[in-house]
XYZ file of C-alpha atoms in Angstrom:
583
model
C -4.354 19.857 13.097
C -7.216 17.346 13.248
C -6.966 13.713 15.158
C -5.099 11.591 12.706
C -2.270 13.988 12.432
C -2.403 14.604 16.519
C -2.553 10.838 16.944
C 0.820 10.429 15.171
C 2.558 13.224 16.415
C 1.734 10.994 19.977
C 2.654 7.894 18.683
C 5.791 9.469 17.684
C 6.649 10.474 20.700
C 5.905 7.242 22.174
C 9.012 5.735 19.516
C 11.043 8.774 20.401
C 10.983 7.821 24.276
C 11.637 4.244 23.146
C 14.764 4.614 21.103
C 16.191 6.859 23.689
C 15.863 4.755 26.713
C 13.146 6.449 28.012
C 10.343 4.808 30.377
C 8.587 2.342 28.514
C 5.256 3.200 31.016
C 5.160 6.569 29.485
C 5.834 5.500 25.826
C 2.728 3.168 26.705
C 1.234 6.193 27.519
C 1.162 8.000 24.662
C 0.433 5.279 22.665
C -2.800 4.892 24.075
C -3.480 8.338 23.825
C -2.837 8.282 20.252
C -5.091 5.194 19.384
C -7.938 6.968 21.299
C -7.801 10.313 19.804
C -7.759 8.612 16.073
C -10.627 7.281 16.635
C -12.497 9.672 18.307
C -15.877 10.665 17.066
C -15.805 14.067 17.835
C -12.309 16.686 16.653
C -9.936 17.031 19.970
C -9.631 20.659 18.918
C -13.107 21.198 19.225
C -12.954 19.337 23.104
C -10.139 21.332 23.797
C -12.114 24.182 22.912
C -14.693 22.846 25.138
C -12.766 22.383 27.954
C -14.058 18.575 27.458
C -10.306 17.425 26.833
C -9.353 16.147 29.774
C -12.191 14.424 30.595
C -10.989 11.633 28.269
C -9.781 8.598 29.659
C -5.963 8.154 29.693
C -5.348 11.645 29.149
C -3.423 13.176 32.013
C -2.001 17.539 32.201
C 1.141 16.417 30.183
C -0.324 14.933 27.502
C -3.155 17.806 27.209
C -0.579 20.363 27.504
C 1.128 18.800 24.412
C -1.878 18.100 22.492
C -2.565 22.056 22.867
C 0.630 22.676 22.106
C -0.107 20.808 18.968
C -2.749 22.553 17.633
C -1.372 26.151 18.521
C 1.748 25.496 16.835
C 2.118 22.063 15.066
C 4.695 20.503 17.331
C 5.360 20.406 21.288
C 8.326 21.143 22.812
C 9.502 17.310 24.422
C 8.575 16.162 21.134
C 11.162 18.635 19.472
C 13.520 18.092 22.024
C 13.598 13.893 21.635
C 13.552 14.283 17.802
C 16.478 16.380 17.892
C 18.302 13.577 19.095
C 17.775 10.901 16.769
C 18.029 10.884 12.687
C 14.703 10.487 10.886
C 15.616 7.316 9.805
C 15.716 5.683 12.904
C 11.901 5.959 13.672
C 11.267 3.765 10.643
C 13.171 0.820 11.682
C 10.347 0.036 14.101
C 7.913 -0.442 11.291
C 9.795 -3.332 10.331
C 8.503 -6.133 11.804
C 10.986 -7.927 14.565
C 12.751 -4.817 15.143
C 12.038 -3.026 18.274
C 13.193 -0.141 20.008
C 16.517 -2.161 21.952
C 17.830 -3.398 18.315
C 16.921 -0.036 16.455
C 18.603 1.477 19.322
C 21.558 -0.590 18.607
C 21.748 -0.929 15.085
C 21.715 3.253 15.311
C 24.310 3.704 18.153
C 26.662 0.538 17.430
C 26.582 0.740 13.440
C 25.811 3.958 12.807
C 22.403 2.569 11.153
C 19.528 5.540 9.933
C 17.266 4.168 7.239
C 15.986 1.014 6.226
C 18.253 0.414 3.618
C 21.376 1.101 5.931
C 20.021 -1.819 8.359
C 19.610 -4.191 5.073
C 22.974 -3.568 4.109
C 24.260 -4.451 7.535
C 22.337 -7.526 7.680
C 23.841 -8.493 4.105
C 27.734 -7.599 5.246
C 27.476 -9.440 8.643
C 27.696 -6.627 10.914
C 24.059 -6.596 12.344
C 24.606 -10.204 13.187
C 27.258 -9.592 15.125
C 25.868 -7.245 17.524
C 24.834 -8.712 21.079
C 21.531 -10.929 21.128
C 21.411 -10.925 17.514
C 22.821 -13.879 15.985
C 22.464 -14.700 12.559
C 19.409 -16.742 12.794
C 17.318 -13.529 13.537
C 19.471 -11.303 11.059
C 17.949 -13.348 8.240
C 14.185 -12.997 9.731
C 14.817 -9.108 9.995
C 16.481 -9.515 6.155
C 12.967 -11.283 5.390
C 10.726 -8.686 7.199
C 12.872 -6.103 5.565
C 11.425 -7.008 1.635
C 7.611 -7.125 3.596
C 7.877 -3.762 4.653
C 9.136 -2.945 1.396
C 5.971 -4.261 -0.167
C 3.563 -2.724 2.038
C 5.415 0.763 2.539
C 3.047 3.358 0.989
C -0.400 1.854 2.283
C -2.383 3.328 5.020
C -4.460 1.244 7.668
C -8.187 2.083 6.843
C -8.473 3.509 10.046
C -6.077 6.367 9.432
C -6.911 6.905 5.991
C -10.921 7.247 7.309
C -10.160 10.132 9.817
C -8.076 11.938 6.897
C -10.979 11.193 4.451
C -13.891 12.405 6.744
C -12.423 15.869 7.464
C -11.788 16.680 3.827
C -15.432 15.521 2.841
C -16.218 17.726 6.710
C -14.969 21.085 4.680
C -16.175 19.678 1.067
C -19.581 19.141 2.110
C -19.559 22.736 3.666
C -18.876 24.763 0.578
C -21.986 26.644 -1.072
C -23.385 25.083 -3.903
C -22.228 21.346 -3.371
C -25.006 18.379 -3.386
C -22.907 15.348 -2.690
C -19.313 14.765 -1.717
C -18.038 11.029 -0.951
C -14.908 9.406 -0.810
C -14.285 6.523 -3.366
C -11.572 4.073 -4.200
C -10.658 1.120 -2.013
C -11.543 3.535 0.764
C -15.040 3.181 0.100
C -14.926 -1.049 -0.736
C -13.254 -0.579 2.848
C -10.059 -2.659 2.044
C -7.951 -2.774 5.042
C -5.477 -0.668 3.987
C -5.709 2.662 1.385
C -3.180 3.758 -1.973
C -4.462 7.637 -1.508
C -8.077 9.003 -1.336
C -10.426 9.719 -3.482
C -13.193 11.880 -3.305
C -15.952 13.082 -5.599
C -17.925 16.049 -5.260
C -20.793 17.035 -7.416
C -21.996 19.964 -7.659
C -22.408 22.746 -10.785
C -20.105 25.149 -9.496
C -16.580 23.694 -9.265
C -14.334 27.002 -7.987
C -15.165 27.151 -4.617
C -14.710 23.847 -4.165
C -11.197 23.251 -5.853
C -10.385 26.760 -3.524
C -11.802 24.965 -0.488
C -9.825 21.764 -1.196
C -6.533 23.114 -2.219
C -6.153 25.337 1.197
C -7.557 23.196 3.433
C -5.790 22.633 6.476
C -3.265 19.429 6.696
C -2.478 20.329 3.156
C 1.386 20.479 2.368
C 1.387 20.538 -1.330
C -0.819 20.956 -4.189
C 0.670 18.503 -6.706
C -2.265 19.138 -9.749
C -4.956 21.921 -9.628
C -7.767 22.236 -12.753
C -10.789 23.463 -12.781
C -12.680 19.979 -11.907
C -9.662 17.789 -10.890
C -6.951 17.885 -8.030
C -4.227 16.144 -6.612
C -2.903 17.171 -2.787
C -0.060 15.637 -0.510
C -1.337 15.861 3.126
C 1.075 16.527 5.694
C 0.404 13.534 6.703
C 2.343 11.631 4.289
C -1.291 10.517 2.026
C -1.936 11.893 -1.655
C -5.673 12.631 -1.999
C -7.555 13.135 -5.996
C -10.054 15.274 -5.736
C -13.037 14.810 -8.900
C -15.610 17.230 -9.495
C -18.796 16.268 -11.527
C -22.221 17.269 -12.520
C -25.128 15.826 -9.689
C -26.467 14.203 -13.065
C -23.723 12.055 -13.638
C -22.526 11.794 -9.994
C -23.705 7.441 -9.716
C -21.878 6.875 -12.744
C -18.791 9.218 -11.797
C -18.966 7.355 -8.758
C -19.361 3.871 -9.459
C -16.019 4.298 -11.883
C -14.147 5.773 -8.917
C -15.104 3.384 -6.634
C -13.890 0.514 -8.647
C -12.286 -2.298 -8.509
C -10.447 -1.923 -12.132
C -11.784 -5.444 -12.268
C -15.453 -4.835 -11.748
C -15.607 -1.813 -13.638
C -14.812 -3.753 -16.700
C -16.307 -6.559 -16.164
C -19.840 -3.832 -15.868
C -18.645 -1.750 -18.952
C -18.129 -5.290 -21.246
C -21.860 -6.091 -19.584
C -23.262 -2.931 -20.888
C -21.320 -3.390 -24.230
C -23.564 -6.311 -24.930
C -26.183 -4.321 -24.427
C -24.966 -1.664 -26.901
C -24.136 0.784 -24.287
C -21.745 2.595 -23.530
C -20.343 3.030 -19.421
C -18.484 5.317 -18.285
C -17.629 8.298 -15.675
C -19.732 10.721 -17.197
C -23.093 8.774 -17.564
C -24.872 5.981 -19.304
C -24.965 6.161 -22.854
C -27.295 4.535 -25.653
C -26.064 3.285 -29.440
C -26.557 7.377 -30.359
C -24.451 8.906 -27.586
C -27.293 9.905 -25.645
C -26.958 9.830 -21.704
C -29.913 7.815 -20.233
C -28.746 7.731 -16.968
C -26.387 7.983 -14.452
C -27.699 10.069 -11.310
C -27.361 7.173 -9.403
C -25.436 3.583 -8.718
C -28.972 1.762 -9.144
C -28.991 3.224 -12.582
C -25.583 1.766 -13.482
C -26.574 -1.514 -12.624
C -29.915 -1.339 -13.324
C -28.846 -0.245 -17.278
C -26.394 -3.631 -17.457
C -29.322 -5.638 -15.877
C -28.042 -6.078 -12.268
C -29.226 -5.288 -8.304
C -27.406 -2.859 -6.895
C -24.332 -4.063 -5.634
C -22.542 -2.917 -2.219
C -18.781 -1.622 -2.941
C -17.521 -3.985 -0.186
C -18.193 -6.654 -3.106
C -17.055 -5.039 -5.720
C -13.652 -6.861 -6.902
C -14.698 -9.515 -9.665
C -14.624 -12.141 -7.778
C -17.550 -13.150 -8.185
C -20.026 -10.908 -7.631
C -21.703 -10.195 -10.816
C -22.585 -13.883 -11.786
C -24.427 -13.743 -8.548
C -26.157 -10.528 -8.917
C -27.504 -11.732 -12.228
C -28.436 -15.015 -10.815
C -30.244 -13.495 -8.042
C -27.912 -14.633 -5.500
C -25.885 -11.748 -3.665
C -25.807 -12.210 -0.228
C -27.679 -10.238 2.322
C -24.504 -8.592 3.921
C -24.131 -8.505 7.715
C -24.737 -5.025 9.266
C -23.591 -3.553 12.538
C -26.909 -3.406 13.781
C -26.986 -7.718 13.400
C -24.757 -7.448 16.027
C -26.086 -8.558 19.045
C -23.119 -8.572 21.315
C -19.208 -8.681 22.127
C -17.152 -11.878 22.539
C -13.953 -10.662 23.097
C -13.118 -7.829 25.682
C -10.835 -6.823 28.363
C -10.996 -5.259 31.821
C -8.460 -3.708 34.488
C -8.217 -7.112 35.824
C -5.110 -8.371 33.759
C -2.300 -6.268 32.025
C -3.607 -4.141 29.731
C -7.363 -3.962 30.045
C -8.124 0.026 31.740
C -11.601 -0.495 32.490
C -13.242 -1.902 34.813
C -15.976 -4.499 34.406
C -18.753 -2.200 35.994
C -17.577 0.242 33.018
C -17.461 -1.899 30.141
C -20.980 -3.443 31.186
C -22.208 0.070 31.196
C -20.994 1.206 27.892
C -21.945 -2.020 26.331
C -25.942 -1.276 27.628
C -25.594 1.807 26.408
C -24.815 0.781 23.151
C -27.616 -1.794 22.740
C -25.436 -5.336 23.243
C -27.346 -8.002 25.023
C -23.861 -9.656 26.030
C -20.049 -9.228 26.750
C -17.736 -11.485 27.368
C -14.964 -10.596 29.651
C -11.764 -12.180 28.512
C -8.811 -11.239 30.098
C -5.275 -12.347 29.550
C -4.030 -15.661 30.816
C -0.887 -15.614 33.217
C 1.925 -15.828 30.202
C 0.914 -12.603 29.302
C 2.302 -9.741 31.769
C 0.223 -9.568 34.603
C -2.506 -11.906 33.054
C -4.695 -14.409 35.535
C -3.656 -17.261 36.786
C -6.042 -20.591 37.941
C -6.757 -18.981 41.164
C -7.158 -15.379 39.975
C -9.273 -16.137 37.476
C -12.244 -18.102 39.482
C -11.691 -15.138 41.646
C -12.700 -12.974 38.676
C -15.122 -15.500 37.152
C -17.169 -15.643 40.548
C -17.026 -11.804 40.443
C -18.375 -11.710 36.990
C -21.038 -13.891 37.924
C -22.549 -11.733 40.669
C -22.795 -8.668 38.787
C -24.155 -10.523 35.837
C -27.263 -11.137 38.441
C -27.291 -7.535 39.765
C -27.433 -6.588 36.469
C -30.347 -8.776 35.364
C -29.126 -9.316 31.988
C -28.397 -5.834 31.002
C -26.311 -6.957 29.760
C -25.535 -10.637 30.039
C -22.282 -11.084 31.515
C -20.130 -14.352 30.417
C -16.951 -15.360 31.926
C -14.264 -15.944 29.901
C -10.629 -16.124 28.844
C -8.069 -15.367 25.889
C -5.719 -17.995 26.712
C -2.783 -18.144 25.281
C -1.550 -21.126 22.581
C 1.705 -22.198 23.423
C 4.757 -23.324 21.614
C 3.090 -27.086 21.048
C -0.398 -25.913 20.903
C -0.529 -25.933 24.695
C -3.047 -24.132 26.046
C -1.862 -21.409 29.168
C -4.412 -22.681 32.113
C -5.333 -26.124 33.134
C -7.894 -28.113 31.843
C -10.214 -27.632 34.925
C -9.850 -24.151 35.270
C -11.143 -23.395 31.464
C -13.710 -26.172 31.823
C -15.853 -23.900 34.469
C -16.578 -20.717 31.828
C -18.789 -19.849 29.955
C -16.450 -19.045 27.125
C -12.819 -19.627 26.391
C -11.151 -17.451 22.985
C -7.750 -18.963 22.702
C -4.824 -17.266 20.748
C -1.315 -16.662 19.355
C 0.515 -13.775 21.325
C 4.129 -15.504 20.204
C 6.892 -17.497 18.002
C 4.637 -15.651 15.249
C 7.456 -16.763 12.488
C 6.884 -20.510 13.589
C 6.953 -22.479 9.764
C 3.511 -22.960 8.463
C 3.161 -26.526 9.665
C 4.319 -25.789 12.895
C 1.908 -22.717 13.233
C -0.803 -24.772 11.729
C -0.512 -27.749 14.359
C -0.136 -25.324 16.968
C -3.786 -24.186 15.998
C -5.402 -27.257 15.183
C -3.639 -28.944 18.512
C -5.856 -25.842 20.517
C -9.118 -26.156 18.697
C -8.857 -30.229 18.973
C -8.584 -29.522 23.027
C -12.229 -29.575 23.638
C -12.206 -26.270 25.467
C -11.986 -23.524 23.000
C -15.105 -21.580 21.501
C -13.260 -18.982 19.619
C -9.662 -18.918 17.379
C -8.924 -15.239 18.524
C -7.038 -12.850 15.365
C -6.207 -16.370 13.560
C -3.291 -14.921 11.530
C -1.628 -12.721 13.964
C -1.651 -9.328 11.690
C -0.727 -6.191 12.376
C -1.651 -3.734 9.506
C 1.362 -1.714 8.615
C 3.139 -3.518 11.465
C 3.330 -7.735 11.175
C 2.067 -9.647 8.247
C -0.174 -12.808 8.922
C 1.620 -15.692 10.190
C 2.283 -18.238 8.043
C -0.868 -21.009 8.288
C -2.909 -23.590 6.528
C -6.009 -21.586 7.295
C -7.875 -24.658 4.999
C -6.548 -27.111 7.768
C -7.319 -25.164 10.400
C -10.984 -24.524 9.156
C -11.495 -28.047 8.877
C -10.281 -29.029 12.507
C -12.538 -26.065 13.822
C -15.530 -27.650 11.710
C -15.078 -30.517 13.373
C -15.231 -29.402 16.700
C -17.333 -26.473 16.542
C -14.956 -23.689 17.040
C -15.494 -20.513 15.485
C -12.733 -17.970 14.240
C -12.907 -14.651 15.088
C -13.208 -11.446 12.686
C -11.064 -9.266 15.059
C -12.251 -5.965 14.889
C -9.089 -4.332 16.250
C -8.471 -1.211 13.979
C -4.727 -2.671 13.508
C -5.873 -5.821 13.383
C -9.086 -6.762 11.113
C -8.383 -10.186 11.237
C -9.587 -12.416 9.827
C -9.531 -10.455 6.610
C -12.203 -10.633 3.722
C -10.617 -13.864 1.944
C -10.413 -15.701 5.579
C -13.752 -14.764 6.115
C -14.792 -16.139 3.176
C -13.176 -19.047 3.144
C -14.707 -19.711 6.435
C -18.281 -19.378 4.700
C -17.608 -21.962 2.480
C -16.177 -24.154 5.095
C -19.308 -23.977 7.421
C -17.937 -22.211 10.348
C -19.009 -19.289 12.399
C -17.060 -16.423 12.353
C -17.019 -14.099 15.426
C -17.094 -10.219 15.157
C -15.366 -8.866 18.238
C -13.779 -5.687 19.438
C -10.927 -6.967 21.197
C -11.854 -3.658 23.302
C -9.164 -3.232 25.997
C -10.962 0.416 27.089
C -14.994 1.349 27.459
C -14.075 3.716 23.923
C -13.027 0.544 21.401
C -16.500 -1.221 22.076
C -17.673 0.790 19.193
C -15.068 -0.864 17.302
C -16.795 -3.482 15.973
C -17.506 -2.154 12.372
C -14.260 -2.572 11.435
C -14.821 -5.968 11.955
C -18.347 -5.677 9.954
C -16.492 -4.182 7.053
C -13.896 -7.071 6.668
C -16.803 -9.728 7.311
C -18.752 -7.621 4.361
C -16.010 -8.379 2.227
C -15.437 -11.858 2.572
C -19.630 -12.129 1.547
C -20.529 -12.709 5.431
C -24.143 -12.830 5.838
C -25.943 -12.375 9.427
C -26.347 -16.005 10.088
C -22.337 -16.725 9.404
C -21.971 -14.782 12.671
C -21.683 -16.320 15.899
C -22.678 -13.126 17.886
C -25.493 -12.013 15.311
C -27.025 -14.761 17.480
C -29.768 -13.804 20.637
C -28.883 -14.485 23.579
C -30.643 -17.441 23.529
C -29.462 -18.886 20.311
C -25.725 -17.976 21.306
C -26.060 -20.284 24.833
C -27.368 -22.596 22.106
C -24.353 -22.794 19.754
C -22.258 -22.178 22.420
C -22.085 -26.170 23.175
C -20.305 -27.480 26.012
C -17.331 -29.331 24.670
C -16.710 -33.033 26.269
C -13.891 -31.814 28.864
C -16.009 -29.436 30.622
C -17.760 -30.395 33.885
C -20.755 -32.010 32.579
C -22.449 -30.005 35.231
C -21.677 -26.465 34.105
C -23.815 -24.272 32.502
C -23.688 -20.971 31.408
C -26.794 -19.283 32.950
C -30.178 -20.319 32.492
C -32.165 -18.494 29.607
């Protein structure tokens, strides 16, 4: 069982404990487990192994006696016990958005509800609405979220769909005999959330490799087996296509895979004028000859292009300014030169502490962090007097630590109902930086969201719109907002929006971050880390910025640390006196 499929199995538990009126503590638990085993480096099984298990943060005897359990037999016996006790259906009412585990509960035990389509016929006949704290006001915003989970249902968050697509290439790229093996598809253009996976292989000896791939482990069916192409449904609930090819043609096989539909025909119609022909198996010339194709550079090269990167690759644009000359220099993670948005122990849901996060962020090469904890509507978040506590805190290890890294004290304050903002004027004036966001009323109208926004950036105390749309991949769709609007207001007054770089989150996604391009505003890549382990977070962020045609100097925190204290200007309602720290 390898960490995607052990991180469910968790997470599952975590909505078993939930819908039976377990503690929510432990459901929080799990859950935290499970996000930090799926995106874990290294295979639990081989820690485990090690003995290295429980040295993981978060990870206490019960869960490690599970997680063994796990991978000695496939299940663990609370787990079998609590899903005993509820239908199957049940667990997917919590993927629609608005429904959590009291009204699944309900809907289940008062209505006899156990599907999706059950609750949608209860919220059509009247029944749902009639159960306590329901109302029909939010029966028709579950009836809404209903037809967006319906949309989205079959799509897998990148970051699940990576740890399924790196062990099958571990085991593919293991076999005797083959060269290259690399997923493809919107997997590889790193869209935020994946169809199925596809991988391509090349090598000149296909059998071991179909054998290889067909009895891997985390395989529950083989759908389609040939001698060069398969199909498999992963336990997991994810098809993946296997395509074998010759190393010769393994560029062109993999620029066709790769796709868009879009930009592959936009190439091939490029090539046509050429009088070539394009296609999976190689470059041909007006003879059928193949005159290329070992590589991606010789695809593009042969239709009179630069190479371009995959995250581009969706006709939108991106030929007209390849063959102009004019694709952008994408950012990279190593442009990077620090994190904006992080949390400690010191409000509700940070586990780290300060000394920790400072630590892990030296170790990984950051010049600066900003430590932005929760403001006090949030459960357990600082209040005015807790947080110059913490601020002064900040501020002395900051000199102990000589700027290794820079320390900056901050906030994520929350946006209130009228675009309030959750601490007083005088208390945000005295840091260094202030990311201010929407933790509620996420189904506010558009205008109403959008004012909310604009009424927060127009304050003159926010440096960062934190996750501007709300998201939740697979979870909660983007709130409803004139990002335009928005955009323009944070122009004005030199706010940048943040690229959150959350693994659920990735928001702002490619087309915000693009639109924020052509409006002139920074973007911020941050990790939103709430533990030392999702510092490292921040590609996911550098994947969605790559998409949206983000080059280094469109990002706020690609900046030194001296450039950054620089852009980071004081806004007029700050004490004219403060200053970050001196360069």
């Amino acid at each position: 069982m390898e960490n995607p499929e052990i991180a469910q199995r968790l997470s599952g538990m975590a909505d078993l404990i939930d819908l039976t009126g377990g503690s929510a503590f432990r459901a929080r638990a799990y859950r935290r487990a499970a996000q930090l085993i799926e995106l874990l480096s290294s295979r639990a099984e081989d820690l485990v192994r090690e003995g290295k298990f429980a040295e993981l943060p978060g990870i206490g005897s019960g869960i490690q006696g599970h997680v063994e359990q796990l991978l000695a037999h496939g299940s663990f016996d609370e787990y079998d016990a609590l899903a005993a006790k509820v239908p199957p259906g049940v667990r997917e009412l919590l993927q629609v958005e608005g429904v959590g585990p009291t009204t699944a509960s309900a809907a289940w035990k008062k209505l006899q509800v156990t599907s999706v389509d059950a609750l949608e016929e209860a919220c059509r006949d009247g029944r749902l609405a009639r159960v306590p704290r329901l109302g029909a006001k939010r029966v028709a915003t579950i009836a809404e979220a209903i037809a967006r989970y319906r949309a989205r249902r079959g799509r897998t968050p990148l970051f699940r769909a990576l740890g399924f697509a790196e062990e099958l290439l571990r085991v593919l790229r293991q076999v005797p005999g083959v060269e290259r093996a690399e997923a493809a598809g919107s997997l590889r253009r790193r869209k935020e959330t994946v169809g199925d996976l596809d991988l391509l292989v090349a090598t000149r000896n296909p059998q071991p490799v179909v054998r290889a791939f067909t009895h891997g482990r985390g395989v529950e069916h083989v759908q389609a087996a040939g001698p060069t192409r398969c199909t498999v449904r992963l336990a997991a609930g994810l098809s993946a296509d296997l395509r074998i090819v010759e190393p010769d043609c393994f560029g062109a096989a993999l620029h066709y895979f790769t796709g868009s539909k879009a930009h592959n025909i936009a190439v091939r119609m490029r090539a046509v004028r050429k009088g070539l022909k394009l296609s999976e198996y190689g470059i041909f010339d007006g003879r059928d000859r193949c005159i290329g194709g070992a590589t991606e550079e010789e695809v593009y090269r042969a239709v009179g292009l630069p190479y371009i990167p995959p995250e581009l690759r969706e006709d939108t644009g991106e030929l007209e300014a390849a063959a102009q000359g004019e694709l952008p220099r994408l950012v990279e993670l190593e442009d990077l030169r620090g994190d904006l948005h992080v949390h400690s122990n010191a409000s509700s849901d940070g586990t780290s502490s300060v000394e920790e996060l400072a630590a892990e962020a030296r170790r990984l090469g950051r010049e600066y962090l900003a430590i932005t904890d929760h403001s006090r509507s949030r459960p357990l978040g600082l209040g005015p007097t807790q947080l110059a506590r913490h601020a002064k805190r900040l501020r002395a290890l900051d000199h102990e630590l000589g700027g290794r890294p820079h320390l900056l004290a901050g906030i994520e304050v929350d946006i209130g109902p009228q675009g309030e903002l959750d601490l007083p004027d005088a208390a945000l004036a005295k840091l260094d930086l202030v990311v201010a966001s929407v933790h509620a009323h996420f189904n506010d109208p558009r205008e109403v969201m959008t004012a909310r926004m604009i009424a927060a950036i127009r304050s003159g105390l926010v440096d960062v719109l934190g996750h501007p749309t709300g998201r939740q991949l697979g979870q909660r769709d983007p709130c409803a907002l004139d990002l335009e609007a928005v955009l323009a207001a944070a122009r004005e007054h030199g706010v940048a929006l943040e690229a959150n770089a959350t693994p659920e989150r990735m928001d702002l996604d490619d087309q915000g971050c693009r639109a924020a391009k052509r409006a002139g505003v920074p973007v911020v890549i941050s990790s939103d880390a709430h533990h030392v382990s999702q510092l490292a977070n921040l590609q996911f962020g550098v994947w969605m910025a790559r998409r949206g045609w983000l080059e280094r100097g469109d990002v706020l925190n690609a900046s030194s640390w001296d450039a950054l204290q620089g852009r980071l200007r004081r806004k007029p309602a700050r004490s004219p006196g403060h200053v970050t720290h001196p360069p």
